[in-house]
CSV table of N, CA and C in Angstrom, one decimal:
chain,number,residue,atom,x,y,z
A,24,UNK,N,13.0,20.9,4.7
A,24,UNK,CA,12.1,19.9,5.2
A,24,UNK,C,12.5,18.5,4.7
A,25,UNK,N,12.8,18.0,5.8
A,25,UNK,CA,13.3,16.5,5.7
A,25,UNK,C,12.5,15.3,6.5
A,26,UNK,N,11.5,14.8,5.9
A,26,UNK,CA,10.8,13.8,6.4
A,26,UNK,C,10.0,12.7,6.0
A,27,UNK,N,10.0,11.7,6.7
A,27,UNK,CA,9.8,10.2,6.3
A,27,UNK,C,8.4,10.1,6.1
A,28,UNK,N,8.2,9.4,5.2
A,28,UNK,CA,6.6,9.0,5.2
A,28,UNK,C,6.5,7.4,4.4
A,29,UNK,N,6.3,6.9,5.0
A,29,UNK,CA,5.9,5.0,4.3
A,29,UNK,C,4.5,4.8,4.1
A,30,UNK,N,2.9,5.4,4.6
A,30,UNK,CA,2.1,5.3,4.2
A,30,UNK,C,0.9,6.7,3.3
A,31,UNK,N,-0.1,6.3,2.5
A,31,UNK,CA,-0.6,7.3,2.3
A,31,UNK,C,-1.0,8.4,3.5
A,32,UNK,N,-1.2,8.0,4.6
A,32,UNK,CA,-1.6,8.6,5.9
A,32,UNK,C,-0.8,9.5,6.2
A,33,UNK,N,0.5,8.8,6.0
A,33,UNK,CA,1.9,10.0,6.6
A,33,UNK,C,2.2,10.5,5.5
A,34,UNK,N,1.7,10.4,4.2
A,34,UNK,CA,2.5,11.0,3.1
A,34,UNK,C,1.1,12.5,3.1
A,35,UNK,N,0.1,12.1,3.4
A,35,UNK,CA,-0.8,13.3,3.5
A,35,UNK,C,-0.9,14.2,4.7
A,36,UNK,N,-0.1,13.7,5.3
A,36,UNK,CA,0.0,14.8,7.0
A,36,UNK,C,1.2,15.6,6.7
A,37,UNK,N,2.0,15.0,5.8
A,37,UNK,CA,3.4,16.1,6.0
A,37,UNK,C,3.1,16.8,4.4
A,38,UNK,N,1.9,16.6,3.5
A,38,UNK,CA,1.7,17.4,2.8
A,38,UNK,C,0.9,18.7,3.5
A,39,UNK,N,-0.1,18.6,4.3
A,39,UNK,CA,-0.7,19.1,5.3
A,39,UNK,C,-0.3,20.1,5.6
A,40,UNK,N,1.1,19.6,6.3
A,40,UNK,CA,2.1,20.7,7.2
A,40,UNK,C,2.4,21.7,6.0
A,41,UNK,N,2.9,21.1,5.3
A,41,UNK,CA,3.6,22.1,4.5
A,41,UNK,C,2.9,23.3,3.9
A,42,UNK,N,1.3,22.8,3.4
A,42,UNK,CA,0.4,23.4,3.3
A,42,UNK,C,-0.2,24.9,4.1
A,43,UNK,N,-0.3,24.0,5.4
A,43,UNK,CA,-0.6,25.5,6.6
A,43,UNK,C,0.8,25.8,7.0
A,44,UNK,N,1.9,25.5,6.3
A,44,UNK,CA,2.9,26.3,6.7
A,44,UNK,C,3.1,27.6,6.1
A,45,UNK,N,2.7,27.5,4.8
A,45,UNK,CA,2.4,28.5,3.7
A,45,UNK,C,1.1,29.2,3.9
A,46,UNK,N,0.1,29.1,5.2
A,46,UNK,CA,-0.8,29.6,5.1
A,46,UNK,C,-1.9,29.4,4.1
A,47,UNK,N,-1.9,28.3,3.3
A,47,UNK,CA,-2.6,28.3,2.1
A,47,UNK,C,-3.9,27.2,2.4
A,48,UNK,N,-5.2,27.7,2.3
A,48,UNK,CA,-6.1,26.3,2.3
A,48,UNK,C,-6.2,25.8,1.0
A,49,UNK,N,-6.6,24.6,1.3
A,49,UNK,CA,-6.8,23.7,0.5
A,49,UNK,C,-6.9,23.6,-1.2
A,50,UNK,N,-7.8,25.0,-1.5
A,50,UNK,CA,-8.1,25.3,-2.6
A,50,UNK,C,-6.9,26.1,-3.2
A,51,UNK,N,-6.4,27.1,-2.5
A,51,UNK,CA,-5.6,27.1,-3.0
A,51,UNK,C,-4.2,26.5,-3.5
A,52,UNK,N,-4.0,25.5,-2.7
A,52,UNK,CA,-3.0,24.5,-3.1
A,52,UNK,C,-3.5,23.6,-4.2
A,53,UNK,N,-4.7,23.4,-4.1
A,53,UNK,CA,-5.1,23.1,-5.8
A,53,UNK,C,-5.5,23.0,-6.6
A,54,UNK,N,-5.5,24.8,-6.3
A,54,UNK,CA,-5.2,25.7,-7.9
A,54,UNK,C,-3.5,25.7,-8.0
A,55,UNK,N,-2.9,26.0,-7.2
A,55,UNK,CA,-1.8,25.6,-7.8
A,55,UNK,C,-1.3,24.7,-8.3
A,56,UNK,N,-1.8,23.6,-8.1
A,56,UNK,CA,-1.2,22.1,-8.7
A,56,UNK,C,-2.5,21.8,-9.6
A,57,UNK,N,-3.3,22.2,-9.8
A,57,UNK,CA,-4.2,22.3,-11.0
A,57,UNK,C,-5.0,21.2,-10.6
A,58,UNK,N,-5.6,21.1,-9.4
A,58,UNK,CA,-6.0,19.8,-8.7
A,58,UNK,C,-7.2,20.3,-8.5
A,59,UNK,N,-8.7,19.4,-8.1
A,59,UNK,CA,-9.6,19.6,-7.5
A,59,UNK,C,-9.3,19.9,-5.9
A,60,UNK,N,-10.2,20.6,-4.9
A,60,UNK,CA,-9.8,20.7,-3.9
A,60,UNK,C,-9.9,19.4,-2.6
A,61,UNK,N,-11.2,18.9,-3.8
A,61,UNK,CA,-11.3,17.3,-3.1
A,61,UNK,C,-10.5,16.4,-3.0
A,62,UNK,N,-9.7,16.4,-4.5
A,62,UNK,CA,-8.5,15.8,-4.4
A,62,UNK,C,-7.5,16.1,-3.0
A,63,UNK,N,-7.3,17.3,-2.9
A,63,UNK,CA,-5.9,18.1,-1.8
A,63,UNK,C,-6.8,17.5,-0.1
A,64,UNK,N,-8.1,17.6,-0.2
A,64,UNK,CA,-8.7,16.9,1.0
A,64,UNK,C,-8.8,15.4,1.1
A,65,UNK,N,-8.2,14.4,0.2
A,65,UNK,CA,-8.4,12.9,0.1
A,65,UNK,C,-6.8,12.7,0.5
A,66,UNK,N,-6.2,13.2,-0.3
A,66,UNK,CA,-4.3,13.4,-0.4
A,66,UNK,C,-4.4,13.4,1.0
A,67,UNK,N,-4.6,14.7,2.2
A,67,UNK,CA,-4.1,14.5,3.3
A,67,UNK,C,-5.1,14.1,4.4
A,68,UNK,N,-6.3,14.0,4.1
A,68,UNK,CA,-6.7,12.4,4.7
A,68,UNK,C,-6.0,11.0,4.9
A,69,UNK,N,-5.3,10.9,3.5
A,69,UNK,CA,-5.1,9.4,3.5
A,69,UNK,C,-5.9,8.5,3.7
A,70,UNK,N,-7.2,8.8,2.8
A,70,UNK,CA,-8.3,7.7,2.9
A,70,UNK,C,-8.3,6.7,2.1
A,71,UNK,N,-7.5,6.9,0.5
A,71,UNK,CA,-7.0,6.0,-0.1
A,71,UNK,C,-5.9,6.8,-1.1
A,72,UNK,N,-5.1,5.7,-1.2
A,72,UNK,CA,-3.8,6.1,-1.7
A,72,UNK,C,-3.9,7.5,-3.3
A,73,UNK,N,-3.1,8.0,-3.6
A,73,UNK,CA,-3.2,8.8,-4.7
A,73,UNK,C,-2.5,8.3,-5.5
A,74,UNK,N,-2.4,8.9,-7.1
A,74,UNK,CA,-1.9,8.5,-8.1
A,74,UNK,C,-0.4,9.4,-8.2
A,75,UNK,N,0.8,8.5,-8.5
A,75,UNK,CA,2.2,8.9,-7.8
A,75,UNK,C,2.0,10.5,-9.0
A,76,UNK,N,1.2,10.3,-10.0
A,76,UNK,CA,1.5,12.2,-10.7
A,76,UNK,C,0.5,13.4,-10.1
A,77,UNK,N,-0.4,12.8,-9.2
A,77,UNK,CA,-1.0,13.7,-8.7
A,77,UNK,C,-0.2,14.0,-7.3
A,78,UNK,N,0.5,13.0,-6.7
A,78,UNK,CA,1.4,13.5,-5.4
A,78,UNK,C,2.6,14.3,-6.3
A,79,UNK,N,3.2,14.5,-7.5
A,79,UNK,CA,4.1,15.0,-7.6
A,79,UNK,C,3.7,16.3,-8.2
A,80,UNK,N,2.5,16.8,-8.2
A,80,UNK,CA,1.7,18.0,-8.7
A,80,UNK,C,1.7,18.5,-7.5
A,81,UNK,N,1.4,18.1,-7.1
A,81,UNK,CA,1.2,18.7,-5.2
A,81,UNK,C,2.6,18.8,-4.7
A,82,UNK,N,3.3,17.9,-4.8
A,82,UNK,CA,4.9,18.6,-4.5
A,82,UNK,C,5.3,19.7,-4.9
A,83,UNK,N,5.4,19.3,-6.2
A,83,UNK,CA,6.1,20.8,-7.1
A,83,UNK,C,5.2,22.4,-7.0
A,84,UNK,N,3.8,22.0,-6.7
A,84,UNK,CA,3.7,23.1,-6.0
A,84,UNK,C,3.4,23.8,-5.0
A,85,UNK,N,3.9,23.1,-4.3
A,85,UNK,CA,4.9,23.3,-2.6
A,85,UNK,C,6.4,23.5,-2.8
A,86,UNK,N,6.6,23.5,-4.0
A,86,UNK,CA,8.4,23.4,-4.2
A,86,UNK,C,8.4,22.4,-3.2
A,87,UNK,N,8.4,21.6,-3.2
A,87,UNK,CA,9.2,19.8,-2.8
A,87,UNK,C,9.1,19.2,-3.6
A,88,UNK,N,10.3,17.7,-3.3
A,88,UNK,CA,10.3,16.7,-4.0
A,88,UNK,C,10.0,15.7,-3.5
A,89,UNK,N,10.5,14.6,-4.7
A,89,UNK,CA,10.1,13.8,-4.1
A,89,UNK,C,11.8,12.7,-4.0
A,90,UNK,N,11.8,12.3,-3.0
A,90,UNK,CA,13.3,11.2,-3.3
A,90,UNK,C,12.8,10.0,-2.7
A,91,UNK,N,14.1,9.2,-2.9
A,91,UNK,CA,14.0,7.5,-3.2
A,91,UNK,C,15.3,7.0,-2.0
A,92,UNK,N,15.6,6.5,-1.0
A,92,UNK,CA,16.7,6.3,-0.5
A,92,UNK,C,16.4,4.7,0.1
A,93,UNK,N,17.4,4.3,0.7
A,93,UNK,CA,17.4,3.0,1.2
A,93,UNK,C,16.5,3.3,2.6
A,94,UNK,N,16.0,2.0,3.0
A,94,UNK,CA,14.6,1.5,4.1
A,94,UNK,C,15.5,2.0,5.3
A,95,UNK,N,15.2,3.5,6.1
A,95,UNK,CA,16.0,2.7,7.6
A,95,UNK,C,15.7,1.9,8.4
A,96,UNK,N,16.1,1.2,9.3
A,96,UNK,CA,16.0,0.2,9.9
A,96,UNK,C,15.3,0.2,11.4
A,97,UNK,N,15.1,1.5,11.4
A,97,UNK,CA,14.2,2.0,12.6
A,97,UNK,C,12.8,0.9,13.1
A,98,UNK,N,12.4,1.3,13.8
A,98,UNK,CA,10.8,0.3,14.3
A,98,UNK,C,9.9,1.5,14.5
A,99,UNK,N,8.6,0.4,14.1
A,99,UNK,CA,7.5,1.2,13.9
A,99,UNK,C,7.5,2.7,15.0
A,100,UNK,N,7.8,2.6,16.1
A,100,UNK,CA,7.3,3.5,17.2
A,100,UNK,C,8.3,4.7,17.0
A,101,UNK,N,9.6,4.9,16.0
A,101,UNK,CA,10.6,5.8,15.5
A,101,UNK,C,9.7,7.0,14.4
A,102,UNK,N,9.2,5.7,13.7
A,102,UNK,CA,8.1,6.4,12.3
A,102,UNK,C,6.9,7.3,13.1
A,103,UNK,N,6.5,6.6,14.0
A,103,UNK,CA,4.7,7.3,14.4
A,103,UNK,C,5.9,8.5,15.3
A,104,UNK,N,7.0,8.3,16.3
A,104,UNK,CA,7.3,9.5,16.9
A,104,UNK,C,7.4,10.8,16.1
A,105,UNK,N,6.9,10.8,14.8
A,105,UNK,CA,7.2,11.7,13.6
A,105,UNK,C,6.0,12.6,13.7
A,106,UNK,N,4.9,12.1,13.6
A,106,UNK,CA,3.9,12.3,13.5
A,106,UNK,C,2.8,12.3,14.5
């Protein structure tokens, strides 16, 4: 899984995915990441941003990471064709 995300909105839809990809609701995702389930329902709402160690609790357990690369140069309508 290789995908872009620039706002809390898109960074909680592609946690989402990954989530019912695994068949896992909410709660269980975190219990895994030792999270409230409220939390795992705000995360991929994207109603307001999360704290960068609570998204990386939620990565690691989804086995994902998290990386850092240079801005592509794409336009907005490249990003939303994602999503």
């Amino acid at each position: 899984m290789s995908d872009l995300a620039r706002t809390p909105k898109q960074i909680g839809t592609l946690i989402q995915r990954a989530r019912k990809k695994r068949d896992w609701t909410q709660q269980q995702l975190a219990e895994r990441a030792g999270l409230r389930q409220a939390t795992i329902s705000t995360i991929e709402s994207g109603e307001k941003p999360a704290k960068l160690d609570t998204i990386l609790a939620v990565l690691a357990a989804l086995d994902l990471e998290f990386r850092i690369g240079a801005r592509s140069k794409g336009d907005a309508s490249d990003i939303e064709k994602i999503f």
